[in-house]
PDB file of C-alpha atoms in Angstrom:
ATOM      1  CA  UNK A 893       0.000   0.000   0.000  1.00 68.00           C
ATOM      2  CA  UNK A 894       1.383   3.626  -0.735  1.00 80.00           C
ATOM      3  CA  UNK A 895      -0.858   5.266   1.642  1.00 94.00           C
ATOM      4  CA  UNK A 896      -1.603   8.864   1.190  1.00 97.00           C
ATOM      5  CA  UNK A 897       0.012  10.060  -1.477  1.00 97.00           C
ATOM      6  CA  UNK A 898      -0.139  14.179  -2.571  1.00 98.00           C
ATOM      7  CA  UNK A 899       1.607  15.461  -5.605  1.00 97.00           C
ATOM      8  CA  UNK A 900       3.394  17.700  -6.570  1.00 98.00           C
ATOM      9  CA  UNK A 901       5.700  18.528  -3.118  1.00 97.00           C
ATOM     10  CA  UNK A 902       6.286  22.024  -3.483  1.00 97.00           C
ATOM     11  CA  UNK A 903       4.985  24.413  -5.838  1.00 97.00           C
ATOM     12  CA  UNK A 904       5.327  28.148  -6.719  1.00 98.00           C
ATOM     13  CA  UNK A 905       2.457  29.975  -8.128  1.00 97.00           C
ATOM     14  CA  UNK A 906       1.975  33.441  -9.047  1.00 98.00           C
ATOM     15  CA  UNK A 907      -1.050  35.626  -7.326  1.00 98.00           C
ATOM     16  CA  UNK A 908      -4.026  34.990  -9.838  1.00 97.00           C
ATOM     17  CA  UNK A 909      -3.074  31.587 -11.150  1.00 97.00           C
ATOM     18  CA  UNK A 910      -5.283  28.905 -10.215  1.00 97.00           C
ATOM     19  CA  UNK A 911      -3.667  24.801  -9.396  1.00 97.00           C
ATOM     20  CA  UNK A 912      -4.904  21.649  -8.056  1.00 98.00           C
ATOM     21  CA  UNK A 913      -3.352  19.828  -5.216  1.00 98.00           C
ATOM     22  CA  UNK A 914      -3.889  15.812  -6.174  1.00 98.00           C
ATOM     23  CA  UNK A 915      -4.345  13.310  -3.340  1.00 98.00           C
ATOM     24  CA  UNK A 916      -4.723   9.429  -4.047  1.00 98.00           C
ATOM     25  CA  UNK A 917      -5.130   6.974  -1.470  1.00 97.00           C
ATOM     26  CA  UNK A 918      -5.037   3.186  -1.915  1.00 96.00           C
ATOM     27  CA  UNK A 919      -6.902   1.874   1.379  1.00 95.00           C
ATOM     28  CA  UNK A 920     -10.198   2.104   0.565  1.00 95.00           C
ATOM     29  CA  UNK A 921     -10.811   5.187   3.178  1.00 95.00           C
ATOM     30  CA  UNK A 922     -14.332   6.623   2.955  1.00 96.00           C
ATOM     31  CA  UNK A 923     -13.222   9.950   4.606  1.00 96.00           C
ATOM     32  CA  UNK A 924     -10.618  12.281   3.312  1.00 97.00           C
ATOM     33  CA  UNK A 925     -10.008  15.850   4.218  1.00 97.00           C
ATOM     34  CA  UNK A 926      -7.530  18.668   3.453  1.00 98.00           C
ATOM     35  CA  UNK A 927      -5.841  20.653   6.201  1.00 98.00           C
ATOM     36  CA  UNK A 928      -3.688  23.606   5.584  1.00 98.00           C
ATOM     37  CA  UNK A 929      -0.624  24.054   7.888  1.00 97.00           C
ATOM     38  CA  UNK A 930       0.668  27.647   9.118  1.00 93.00           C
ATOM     39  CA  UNK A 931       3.184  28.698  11.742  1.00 83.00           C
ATOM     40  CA  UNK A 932       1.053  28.984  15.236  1.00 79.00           C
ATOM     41  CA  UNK A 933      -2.073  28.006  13.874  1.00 83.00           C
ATOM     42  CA  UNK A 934      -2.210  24.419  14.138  1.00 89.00           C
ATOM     43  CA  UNK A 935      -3.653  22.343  11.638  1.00 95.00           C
ATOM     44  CA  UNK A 936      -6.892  24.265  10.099  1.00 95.00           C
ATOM     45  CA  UNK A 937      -9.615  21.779   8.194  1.00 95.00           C
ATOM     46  CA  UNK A 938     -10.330  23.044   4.792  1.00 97.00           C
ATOM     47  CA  UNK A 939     -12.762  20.502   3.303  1.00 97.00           C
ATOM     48  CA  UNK A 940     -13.894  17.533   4.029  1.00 96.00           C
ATOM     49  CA  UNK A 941     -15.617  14.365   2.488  1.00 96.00           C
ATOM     50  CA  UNK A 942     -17.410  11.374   3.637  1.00 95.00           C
ATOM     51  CA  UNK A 943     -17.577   9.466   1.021  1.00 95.00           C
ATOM     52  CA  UNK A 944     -17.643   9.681  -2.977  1.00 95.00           C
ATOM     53  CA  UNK A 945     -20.076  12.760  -4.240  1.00 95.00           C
ATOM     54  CA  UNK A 946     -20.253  14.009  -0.710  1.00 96.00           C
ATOM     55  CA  UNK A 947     -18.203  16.904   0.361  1.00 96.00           C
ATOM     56  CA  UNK A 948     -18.238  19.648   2.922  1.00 95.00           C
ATOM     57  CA  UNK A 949     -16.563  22.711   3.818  1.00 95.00           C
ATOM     58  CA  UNK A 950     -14.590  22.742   7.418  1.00 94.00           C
ATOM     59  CA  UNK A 951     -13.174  25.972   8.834  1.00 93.00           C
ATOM     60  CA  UNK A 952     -11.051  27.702   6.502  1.00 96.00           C
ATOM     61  CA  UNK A 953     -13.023  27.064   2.617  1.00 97.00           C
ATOM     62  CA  UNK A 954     -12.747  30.359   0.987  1.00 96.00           C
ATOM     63  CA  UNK A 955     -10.905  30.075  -1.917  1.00 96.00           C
ATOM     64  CA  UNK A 956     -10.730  26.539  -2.099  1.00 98.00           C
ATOM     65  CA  UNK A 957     -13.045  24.273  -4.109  1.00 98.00           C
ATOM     66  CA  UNK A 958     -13.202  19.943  -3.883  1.00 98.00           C
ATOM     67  CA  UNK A 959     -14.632  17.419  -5.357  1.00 97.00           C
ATOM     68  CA  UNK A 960     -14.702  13.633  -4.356  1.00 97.00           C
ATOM     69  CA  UNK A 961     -15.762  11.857  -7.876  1.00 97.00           C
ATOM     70  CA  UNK A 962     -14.125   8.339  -6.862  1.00 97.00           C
ATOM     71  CA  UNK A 963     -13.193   6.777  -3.740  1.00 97.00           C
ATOM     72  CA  UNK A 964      -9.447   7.587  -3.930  1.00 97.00           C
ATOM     73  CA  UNK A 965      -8.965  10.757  -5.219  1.00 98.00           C
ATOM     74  CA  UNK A 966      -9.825  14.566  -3.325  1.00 98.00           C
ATOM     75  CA  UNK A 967      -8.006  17.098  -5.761  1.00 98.00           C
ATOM     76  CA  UNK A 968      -7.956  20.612  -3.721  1.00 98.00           C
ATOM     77  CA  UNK A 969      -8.163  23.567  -6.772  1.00 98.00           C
ATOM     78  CA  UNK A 970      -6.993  27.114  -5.436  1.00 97.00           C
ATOM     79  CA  UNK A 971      -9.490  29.017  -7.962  1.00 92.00           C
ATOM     80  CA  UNK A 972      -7.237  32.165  -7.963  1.00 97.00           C
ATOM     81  CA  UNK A 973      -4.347  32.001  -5.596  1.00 97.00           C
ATOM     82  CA  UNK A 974      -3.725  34.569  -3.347  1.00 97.00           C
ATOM     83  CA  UNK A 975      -0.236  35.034  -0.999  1.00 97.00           C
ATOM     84  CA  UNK A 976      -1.890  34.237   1.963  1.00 97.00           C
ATOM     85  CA  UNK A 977      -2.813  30.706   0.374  1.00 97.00           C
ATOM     86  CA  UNK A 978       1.335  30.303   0.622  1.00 98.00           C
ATOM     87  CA  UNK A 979       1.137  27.609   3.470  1.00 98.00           C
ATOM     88  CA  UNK A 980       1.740  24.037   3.726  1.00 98.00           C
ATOM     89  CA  UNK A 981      -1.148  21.579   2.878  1.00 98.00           C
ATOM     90  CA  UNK A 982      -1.931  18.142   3.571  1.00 98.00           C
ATOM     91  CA  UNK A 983      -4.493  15.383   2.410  1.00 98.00           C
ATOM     92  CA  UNK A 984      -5.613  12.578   4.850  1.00 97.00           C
ATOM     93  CA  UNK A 985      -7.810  10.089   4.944  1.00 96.00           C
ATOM     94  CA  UNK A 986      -9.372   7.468   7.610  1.00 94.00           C
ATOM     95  CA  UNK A 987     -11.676   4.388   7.507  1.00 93.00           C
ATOM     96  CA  UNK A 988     -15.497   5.208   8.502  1.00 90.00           C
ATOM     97  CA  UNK A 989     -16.064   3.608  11.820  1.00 84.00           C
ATOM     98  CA  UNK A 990     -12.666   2.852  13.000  1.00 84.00           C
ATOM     99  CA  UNK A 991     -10.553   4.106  15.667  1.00 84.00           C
ATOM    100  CA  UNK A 992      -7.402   4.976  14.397  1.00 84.00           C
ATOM    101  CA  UNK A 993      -7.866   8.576  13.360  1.00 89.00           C
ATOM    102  CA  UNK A 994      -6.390   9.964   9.836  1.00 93.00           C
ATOM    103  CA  UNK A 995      -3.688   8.666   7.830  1.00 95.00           C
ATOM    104  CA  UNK A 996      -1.757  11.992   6.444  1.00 97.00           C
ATOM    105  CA  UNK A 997      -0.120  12.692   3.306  1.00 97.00           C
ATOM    106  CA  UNK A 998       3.581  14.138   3.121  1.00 97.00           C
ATOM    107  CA  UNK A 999       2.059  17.676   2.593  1.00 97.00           C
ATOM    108  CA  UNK A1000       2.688  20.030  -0.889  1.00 97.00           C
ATOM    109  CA  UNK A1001       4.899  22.875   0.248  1.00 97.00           C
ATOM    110  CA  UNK A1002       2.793  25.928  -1.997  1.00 98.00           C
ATOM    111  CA  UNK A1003       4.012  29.683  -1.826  1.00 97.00           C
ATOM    112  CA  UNK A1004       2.169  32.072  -3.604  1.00 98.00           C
ATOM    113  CA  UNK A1005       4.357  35.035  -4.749  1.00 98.00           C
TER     114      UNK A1005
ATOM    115  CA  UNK B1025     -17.304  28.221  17.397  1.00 76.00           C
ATOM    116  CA  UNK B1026     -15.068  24.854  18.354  1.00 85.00           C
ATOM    117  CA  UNK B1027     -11.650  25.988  19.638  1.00 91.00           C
ATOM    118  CA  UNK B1028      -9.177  23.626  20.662  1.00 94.00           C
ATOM    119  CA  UNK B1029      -6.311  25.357  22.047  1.00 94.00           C
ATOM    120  CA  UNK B1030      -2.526  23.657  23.554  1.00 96.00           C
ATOM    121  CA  UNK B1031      -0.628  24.633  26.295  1.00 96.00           C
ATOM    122  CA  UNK B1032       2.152  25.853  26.028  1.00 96.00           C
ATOM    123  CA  UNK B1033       2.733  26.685  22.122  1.00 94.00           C
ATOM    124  CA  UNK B1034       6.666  26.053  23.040  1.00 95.00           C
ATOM    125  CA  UNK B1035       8.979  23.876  25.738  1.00 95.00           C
ATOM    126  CA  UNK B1036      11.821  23.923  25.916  1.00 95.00           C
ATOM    127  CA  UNK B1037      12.980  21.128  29.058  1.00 93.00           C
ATOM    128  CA  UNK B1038      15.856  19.668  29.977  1.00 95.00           C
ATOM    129  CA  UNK B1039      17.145  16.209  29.712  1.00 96.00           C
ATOM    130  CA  UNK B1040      15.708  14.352  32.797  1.00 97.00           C
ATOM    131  CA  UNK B1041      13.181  16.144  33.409  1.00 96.00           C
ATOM    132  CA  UNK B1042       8.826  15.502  33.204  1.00 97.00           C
ATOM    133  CA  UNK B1043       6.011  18.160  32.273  1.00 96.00           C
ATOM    134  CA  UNK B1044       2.947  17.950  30.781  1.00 97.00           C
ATOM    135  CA  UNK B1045       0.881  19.539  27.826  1.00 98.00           C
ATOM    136  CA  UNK B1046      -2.489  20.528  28.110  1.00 98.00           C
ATOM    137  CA  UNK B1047      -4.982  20.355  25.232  1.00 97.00           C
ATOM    138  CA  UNK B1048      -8.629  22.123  26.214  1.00 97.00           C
ATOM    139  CA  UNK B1049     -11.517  22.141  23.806  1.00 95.00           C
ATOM    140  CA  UNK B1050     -15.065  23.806  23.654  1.00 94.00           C
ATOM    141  CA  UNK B1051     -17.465  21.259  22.229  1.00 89.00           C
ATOM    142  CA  UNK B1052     -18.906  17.946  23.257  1.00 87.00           C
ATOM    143  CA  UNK B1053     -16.510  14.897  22.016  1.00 84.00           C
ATOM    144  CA  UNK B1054     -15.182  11.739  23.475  1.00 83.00           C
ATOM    145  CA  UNK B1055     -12.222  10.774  21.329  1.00 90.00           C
ATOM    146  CA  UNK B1056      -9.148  12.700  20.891  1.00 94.00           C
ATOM    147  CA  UNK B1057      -6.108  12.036  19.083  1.00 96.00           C
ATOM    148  CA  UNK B1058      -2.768  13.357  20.092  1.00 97.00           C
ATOM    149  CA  UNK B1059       0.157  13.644  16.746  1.00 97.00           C
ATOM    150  CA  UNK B1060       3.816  13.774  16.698  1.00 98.00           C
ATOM    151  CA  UNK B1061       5.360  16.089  13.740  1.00 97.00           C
ATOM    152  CA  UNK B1062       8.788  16.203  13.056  1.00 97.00           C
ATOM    153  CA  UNK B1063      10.314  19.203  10.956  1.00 93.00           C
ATOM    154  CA  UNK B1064       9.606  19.202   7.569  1.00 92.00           C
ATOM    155  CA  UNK B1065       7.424  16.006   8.123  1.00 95.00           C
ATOM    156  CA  UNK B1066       4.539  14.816   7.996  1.00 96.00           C
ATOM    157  CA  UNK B1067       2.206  13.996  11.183  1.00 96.00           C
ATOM    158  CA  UNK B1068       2.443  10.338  13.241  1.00 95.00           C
ATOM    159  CA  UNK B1069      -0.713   9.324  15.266  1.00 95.00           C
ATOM    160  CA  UNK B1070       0.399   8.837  18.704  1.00 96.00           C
ATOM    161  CA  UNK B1071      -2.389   8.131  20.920  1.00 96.00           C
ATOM    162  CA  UNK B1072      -6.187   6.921  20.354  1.00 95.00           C
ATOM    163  CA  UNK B1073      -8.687   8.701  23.513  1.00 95.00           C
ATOM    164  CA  UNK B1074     -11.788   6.660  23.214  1.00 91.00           C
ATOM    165  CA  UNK B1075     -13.509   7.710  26.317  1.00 89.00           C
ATOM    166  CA  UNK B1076     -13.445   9.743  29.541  1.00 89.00           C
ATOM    167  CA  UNK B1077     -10.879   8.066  32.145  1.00 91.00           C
ATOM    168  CA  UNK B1078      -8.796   6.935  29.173  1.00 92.00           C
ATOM    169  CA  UNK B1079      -5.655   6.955  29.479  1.00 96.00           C
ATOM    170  CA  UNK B1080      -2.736   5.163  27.245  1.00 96.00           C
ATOM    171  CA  UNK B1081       1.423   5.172  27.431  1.00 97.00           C
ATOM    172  CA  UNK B1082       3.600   4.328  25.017  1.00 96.00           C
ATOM    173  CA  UNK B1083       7.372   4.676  26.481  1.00 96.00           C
ATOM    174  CA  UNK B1084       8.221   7.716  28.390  1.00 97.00           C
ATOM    175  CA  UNK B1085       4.890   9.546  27.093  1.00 98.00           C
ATOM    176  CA  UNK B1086       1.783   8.945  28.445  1.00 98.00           C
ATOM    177  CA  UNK B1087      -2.211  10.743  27.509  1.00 98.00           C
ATOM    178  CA  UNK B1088      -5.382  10.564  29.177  1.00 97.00           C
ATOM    179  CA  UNK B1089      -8.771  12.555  28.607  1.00 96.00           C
ATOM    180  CA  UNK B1090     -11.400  14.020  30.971  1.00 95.00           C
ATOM    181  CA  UNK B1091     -14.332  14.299  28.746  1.00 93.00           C
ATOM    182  CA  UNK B1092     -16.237  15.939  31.477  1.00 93.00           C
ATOM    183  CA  UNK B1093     -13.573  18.569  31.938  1.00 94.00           C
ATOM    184  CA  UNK B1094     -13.142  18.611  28.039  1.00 95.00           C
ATOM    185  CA  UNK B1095      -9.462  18.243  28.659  1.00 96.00           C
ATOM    186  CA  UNK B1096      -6.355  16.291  27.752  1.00 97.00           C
ATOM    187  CA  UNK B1097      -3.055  15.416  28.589  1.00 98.00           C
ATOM    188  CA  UNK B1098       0.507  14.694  27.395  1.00 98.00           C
ATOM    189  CA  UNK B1099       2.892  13.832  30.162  1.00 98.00           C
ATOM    190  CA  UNK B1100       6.552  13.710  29.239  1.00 97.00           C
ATOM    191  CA  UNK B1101       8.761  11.461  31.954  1.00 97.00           C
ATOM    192  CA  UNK B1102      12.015  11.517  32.340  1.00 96.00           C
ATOM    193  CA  UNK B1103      12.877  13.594  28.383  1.00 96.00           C
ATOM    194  CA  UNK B1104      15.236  12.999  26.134  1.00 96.00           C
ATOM    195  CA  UNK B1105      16.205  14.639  23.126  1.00 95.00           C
ATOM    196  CA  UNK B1106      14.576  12.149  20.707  1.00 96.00           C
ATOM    197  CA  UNK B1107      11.480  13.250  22.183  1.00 97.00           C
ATOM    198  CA  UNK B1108      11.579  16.942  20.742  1.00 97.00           C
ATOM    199  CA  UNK B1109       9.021  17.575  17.924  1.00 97.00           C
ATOM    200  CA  UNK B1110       5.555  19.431  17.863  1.00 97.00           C
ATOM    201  CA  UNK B1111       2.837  18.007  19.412  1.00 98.00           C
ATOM    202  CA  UNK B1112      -0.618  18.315  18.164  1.00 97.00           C
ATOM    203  CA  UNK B1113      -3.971  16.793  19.715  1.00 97.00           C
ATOM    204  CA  UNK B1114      -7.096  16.560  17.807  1.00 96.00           C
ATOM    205  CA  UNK B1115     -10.846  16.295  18.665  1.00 94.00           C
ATOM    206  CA  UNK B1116     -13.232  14.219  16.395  1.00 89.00           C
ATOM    207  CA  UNK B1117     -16.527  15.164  15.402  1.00 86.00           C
ATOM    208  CA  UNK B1118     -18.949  13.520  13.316  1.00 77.00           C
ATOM    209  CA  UNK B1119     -18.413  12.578  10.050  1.00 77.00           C
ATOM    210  CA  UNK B1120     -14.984  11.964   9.787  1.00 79.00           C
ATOM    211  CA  UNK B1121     -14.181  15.821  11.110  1.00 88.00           C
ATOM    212  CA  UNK B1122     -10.941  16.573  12.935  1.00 91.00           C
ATOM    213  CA  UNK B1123     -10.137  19.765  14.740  1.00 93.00           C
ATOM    214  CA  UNK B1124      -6.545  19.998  15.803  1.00 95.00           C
ATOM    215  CA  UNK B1125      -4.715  22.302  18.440  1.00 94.00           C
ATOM    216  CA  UNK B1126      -2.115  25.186  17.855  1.00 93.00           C
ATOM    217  CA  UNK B1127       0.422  22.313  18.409  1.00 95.00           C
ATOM    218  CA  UNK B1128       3.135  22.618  21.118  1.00 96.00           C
ATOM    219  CA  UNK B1129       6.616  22.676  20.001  1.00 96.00           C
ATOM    220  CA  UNK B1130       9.036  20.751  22.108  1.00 97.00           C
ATOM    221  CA  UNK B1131      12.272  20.914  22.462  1.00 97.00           C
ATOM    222  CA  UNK B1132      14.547  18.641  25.025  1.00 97.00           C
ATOM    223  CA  UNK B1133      18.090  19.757  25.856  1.00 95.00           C
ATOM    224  CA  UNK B1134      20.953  17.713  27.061  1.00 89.00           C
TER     225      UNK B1134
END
């Protein structure tokens, strides 16, 4: 199994330009969700899905749009990326019903210049 | 509004030495999930908090939860420096939502 796995691992963009953050799991995970990472600030949930065709926004959405067409994949677009989008994001996902909390990604490094 | 908030957001102990990190959170829940991130790394699930009075240990680190109190703890015994990382917990909610903490950055020194 390969886990979580989020492409690409770092990524410039320029303000305006718009990219999507892939994230592919092989474990047959129902839920995935998308966290952004910034200094201080914890872990903050971006969106969230339970299950293919069902997604939902968590605290931090704006500028941010999912969709959840399969099981495996949760692509995160940034629409029109802004500097304070730079951050450090990461996919995870976690069986329905079980215990063991999220699996994570190794995170895509994104600065927005 | 949930809010999960860590105490302290930085440690620095030496060698030796025990403390413990508090994780308080606003909203109903009665698992919790403490993390381990190294730098530049992704995170590592530590502990699994299933219920109030639980508590688990897993070498010189050791969590338990007070639902009722809507707190948890890390306790650090005896540190040493492989210890020193960031520290997250986590509260779940339905459907598969986690909320994390600020994170508390530790570091041990010899």
């Amino acid at each position: 199994n390969a886990g979580v796995t989020q492409t690409p691992k770092f990524q410039v963009l320029k303000t305006g330009q718009s990219m999507t953050l892939q994230c592919a799991q092989d474990m047959n995970h129902e839920y995935m969700s998308w966290y952004r990472q910034d200094p201080g600030m914890g872990l903050r949930l971006i969106h969230y899905s339970v299950g293919a065709g069902i997604t939902d926004q968590g605290e931090v959405p704006n500028g941010y749009n999912v969709s959840r067409s399969t099981t495996e994949d949760f692509p995160l677009r940034l629409l029109s990326a802004a500097p304070s989008q730079t951050s450090v994001y990461f996919c995870a996902s976690r069986k329905a019903g079980q215990d063991y909390g999220y699996t994570f990604g190794s995170g895509t490094r994104l600065t927005v210049v | 509004e949930l809010k999960v908030e860590q105490n302290p957001l930085f440690l620095s102990m030496q060698e030796g030495k025990n403390y413990t990190i508090y994780c308080n959170y606003s909203t109903t829940s009665d698992r919790l999930y403490w993390y381990r991130q190294d730098p530049g790394k992704s995170l590592e699930s530590l502990f699994v908090l299933l219920s109030n009075g639980a508590v688990k240990q897993e070498g010189r680190l050791m969590a338990s939860l007070d639902t009722k109190a809507r707190l948890s703890t890390l306790h650090i015994t005896a540190a040493v420096h492989d210890l020193s990382a960031t520290y997250f917990c986590a509260v779940d909610l339905l459907w598969g939502q986690f909320y994390f903490g600020t994170g508390t950055s530790l570091t041990v020194i010899p």
